[in-house]
mmCIF file of C-alpha atoms in Angstrom:
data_model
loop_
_atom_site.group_PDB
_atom_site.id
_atom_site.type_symbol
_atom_site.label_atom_id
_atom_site.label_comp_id
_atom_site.label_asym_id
_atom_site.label_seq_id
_atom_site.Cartn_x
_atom_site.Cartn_y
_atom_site.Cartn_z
ATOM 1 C CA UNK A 576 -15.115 21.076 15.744
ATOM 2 C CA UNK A 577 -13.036 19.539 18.510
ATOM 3 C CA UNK A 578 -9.892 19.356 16.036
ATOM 4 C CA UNK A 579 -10.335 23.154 14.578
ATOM 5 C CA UNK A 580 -10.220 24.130 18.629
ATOM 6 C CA UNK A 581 -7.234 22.316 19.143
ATOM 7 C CA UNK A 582 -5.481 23.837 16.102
ATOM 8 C CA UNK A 583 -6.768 27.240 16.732
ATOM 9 C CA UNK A 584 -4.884 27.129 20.377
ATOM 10 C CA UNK A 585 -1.819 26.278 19.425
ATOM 11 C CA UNK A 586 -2.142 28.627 16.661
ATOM 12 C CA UNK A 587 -2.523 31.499 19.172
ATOM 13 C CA UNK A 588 0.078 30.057 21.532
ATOM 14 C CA UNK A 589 2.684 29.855 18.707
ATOM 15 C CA UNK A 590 2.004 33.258 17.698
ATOM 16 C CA UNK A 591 2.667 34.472 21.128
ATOM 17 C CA UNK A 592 5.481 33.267 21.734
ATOM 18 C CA UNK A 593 6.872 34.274 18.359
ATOM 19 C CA UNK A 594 5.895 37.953 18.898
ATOM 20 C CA UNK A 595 7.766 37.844 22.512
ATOM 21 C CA UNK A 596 10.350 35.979 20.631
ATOM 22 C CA UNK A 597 10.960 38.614 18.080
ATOM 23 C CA UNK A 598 10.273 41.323 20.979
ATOM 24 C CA UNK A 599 13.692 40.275 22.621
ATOM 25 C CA UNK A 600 16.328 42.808 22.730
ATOM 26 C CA UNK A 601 19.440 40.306 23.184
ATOM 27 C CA UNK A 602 20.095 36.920 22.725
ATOM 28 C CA UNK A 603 20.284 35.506 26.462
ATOM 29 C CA UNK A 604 16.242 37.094 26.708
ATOM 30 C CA UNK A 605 15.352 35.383 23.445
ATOM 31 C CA UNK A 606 16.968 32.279 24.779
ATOM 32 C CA UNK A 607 14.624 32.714 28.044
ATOM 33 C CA UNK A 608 11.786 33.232 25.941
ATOM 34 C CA UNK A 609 12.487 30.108 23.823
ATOM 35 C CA UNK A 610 12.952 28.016 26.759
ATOM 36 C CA UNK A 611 9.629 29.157 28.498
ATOM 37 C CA UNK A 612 7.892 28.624 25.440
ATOM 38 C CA UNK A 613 9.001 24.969 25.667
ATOM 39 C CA UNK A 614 8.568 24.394 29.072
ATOM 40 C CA UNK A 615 5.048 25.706 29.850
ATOM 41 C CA UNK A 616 2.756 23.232 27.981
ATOM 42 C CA UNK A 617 5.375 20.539 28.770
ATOM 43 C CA UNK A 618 6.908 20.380 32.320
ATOM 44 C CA UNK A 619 4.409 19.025 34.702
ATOM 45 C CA UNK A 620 3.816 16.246 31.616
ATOM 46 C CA UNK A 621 7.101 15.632 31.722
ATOM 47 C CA UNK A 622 7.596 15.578 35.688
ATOM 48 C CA UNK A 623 4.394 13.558 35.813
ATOM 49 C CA UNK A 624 5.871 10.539 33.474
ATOM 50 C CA UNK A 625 8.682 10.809 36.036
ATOM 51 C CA UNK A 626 6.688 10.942 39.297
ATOM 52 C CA UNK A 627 4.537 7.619 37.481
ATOM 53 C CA UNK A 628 7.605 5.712 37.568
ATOM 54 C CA UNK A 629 8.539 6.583 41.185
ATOM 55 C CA UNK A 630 4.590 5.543 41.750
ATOM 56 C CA UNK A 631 4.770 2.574 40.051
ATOM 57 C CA UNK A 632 8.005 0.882 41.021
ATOM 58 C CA UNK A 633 6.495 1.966 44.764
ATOM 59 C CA UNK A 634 3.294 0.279 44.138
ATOM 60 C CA UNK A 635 2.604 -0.779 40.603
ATOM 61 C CA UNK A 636 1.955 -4.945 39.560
ATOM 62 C CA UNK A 637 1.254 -7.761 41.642
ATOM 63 C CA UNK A 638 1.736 -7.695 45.819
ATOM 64 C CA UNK A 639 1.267 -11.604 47.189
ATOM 65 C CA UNK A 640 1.109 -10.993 51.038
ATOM 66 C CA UNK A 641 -0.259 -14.422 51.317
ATOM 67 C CA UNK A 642 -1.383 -17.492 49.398
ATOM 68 C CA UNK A 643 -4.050 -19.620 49.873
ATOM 69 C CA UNK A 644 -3.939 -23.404 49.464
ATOM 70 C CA UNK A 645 -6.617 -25.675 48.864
ATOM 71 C CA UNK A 646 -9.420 -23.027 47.351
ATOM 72 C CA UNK A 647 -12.444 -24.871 45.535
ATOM 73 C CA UNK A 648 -13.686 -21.427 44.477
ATOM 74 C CA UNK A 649 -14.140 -17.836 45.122
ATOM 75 C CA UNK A 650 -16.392 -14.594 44.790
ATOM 76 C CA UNK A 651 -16.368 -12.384 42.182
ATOM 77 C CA UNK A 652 -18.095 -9.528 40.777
ATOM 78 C CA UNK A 653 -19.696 -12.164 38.169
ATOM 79 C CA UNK A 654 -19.427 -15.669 38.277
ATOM 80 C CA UNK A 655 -17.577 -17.102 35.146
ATOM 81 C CA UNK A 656 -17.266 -21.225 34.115
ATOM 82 C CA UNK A 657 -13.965 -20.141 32.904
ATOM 83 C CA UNK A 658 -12.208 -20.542 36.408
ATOM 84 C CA UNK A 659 -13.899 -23.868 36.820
ATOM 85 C CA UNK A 660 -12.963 -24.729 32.875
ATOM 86 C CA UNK A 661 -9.345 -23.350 32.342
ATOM 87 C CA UNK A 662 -7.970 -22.683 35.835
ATOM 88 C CA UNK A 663 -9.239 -25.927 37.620
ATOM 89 C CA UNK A 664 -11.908 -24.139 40.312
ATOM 90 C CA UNK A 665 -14.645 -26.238 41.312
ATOM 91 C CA UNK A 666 -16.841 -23.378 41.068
ATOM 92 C CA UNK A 667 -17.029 -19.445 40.912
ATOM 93 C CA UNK A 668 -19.922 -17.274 43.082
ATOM 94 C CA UNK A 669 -21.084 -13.848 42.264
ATOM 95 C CA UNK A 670 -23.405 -11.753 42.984
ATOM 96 C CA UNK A 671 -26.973 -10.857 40.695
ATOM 97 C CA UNK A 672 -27.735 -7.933 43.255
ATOM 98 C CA UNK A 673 -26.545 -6.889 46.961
ATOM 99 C CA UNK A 674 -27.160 -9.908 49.077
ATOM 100 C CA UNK A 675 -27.886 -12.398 46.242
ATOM 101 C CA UNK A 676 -25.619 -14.628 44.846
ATOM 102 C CA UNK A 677 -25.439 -17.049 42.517
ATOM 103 C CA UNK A 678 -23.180 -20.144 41.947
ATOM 104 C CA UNK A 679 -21.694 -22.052 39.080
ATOM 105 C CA UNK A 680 -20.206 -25.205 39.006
ATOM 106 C CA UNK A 681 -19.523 -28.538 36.640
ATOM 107 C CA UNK A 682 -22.296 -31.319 37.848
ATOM 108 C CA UNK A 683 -22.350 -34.215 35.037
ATOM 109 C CA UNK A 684 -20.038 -32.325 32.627
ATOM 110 C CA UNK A 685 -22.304 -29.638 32.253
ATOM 111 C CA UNK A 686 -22.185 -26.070 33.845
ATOM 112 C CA UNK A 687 -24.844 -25.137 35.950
ATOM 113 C CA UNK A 688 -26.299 -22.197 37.372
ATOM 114 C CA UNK A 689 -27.620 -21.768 40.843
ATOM 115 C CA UNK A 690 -29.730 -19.168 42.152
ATOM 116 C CA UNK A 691 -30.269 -17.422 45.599
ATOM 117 C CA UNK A 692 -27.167 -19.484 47.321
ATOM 118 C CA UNK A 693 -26.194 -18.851 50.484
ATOM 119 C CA UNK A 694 -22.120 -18.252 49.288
ATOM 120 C CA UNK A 695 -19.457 -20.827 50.256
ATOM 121 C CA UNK A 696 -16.541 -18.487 49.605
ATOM 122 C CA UNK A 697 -14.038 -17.939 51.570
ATOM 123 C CA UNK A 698 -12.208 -15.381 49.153
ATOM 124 C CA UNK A 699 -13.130 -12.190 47.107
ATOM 125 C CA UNK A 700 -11.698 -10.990 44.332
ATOM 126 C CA UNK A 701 -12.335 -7.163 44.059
ATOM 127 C CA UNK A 702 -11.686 -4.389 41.404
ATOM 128 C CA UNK A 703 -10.590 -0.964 43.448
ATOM 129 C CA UNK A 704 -10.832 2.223 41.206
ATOM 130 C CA UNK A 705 -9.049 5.445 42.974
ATOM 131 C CA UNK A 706 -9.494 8.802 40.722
ATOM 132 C CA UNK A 707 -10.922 9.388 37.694
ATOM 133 C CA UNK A 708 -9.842 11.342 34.323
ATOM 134 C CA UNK A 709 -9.978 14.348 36.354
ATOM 135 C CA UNK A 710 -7.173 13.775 38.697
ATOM 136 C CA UNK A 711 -3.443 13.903 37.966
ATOM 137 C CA UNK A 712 -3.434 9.993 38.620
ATOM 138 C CA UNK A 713 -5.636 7.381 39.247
ATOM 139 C CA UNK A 714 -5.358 3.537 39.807
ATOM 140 C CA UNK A 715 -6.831 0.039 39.320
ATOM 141 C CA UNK A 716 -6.563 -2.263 41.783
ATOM 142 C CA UNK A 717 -7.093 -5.944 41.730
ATOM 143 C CA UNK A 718 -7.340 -7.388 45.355
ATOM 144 C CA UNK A 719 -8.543 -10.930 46.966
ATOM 145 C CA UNK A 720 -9.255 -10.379 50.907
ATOM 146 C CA UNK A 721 -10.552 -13.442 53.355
ATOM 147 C CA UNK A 722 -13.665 -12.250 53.408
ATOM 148 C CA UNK A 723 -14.402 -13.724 57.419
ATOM 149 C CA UNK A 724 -11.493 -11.850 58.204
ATOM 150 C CA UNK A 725 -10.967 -8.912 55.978
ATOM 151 C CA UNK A 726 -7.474 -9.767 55.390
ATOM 152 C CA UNK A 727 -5.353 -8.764 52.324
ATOM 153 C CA UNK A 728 -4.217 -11.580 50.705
ATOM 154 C CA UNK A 729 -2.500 -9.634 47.162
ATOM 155 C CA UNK A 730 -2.826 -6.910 45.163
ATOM 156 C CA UNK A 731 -2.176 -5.945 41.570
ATOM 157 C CA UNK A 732 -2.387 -2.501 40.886
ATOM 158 C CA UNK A 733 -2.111 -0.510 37.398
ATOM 159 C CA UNK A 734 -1.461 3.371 37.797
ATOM 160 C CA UNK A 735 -1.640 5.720 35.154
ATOM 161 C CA UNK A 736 -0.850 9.210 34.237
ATOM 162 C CA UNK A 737 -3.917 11.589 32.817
ATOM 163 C CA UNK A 738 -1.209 13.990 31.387
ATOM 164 C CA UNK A 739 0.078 17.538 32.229
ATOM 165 C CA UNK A 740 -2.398 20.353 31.806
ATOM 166 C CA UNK A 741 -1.626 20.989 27.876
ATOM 167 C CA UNK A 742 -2.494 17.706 27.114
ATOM 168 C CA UNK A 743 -5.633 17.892 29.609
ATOM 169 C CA UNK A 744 -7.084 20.902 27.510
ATOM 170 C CA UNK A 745 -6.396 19.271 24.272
ATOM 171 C CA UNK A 746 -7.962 16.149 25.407
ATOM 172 C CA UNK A 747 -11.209 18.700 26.309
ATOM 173 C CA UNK A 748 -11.123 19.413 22.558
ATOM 174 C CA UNK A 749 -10.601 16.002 21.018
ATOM 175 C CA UNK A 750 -13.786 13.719 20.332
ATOM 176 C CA UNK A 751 -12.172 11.292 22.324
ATOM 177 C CA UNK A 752 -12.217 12.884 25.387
ATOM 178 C CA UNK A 753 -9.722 12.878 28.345
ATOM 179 C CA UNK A 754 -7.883 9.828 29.664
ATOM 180 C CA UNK A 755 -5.268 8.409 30.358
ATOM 181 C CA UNK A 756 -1.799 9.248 28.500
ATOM 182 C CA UNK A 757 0.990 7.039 29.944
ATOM 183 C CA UNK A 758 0.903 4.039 32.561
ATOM 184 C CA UNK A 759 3.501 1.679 34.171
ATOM 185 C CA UNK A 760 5.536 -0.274 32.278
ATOM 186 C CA UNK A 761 6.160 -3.107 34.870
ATOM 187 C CA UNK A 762 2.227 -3.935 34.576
ATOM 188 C CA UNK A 763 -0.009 -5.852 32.499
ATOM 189 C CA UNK A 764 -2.381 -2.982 30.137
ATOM 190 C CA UNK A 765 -5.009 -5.268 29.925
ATOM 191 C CA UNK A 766 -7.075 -5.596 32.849
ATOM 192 C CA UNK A 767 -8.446 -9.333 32.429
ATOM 193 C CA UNK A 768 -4.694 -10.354 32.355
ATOM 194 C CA UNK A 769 -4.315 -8.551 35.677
ATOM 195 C CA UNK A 770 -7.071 -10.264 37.178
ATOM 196 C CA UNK A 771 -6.343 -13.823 35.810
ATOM 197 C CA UNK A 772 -1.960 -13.043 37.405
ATOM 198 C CA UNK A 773 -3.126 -12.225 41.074
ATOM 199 C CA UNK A 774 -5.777 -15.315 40.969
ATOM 200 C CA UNK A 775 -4.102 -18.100 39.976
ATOM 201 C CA UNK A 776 -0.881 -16.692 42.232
ATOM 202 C CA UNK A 777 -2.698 -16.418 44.858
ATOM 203 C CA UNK A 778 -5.619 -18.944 44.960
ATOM 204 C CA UNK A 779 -4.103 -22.023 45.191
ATOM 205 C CA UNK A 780 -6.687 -24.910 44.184
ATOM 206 C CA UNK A 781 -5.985 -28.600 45.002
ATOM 207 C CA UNK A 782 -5.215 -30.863 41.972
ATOM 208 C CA UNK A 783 -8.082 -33.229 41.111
#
């Protein structure tokens, strides 16, 4: 049903603008016509793939305001034995539920889980969403603060484009739903990748 709404649109806007096309007394109107036809489902897309590269080459990929040296291990949203596995951590706290954390770490070369910990962390890594398929733009950002402090350490930030409003009211249509249509260039797509480039540039663990 989605697709037959879709079609049926752009059936009705083609046949308006080919009546107002064939309505034109001279050829500088039917120019003007042709040109507005053209431009009205398509400017702001195209001015908003424009305005994402301003945004992105402004703020897009990975910010290191400071790295920190000598980091056993950090908080995260979920603790994972991969940072203690591939990436050399000595172990990797999360959080079950607000205020309870958990801890994992390599005792006898086996992993092991630890409930109700008081953390050890001295770093967070965070995921910051701003905007939603609603809005024009919206962003996801990767960030690692102190966490006694509050400081900043880096950010790596991924900003995309939900399209102009043709392509929003198509998307409204389409089984799929809306999203996002185009997204900087200059950063990873994949959001694990993002994660793993601002960690390991910024987390500096001590070789054992």
């Amino acid at each position: 049903m989605g697709g037959l709404a879709v079609l049926a649109l752009l059936g009705l806007y083609l046949f308006l603008a080919t009546k107002l096309f064939k309505a034109a007394k001279t050829t500088s109107t039917k120019a003007i016509v042709l040109l507005l036809a053209l431009l009205i489902p398509t400017a702001d897309a195209i001015y908003g793939r424009i305005k994402l590269q301003q945004m992105c080459k402004a703020e897009g990929g990975l910010e290191v305001y400071r790295v920190a040296h000598g980091v056993e291990g950090f908080m995260d949203e979920s603790a994972d034995e991969i940072w203690i596995r591939q990436y050399g951590y000595q172990f990797s706290e999360g959080d079950s539920s607000p205020k309870i954390y958990y801890r994992i770490s390599k005792q006898n070369d086996q992993f092991v889980r630890e409930d109700n910990v008081t953390p050890k962390s001295e770093y967070q890594v965070q995921l910051k969403k701003i905007g939603s398929t609603k809005d024009t733009y919206m962003r996801r950002q990767y960030l690692i603060k102190e966490i006694a402090k509050g400081e900043i350490l880096a950010t790596n930030t991924q900003v995309a484009f939900n399209g102009g409003w043709a392509e929003q009211l198509i998307a409204l249509f389409s089984d799929a739903g809306g999203g996002a249509v185009a997204w900087c260039s200059n950063v990873e797509l994949d959001s694990w990748q993002r994660k793993i480039k601002i960690i390991i540039n910024t987390l500096k663990h001590s070789a054992r």
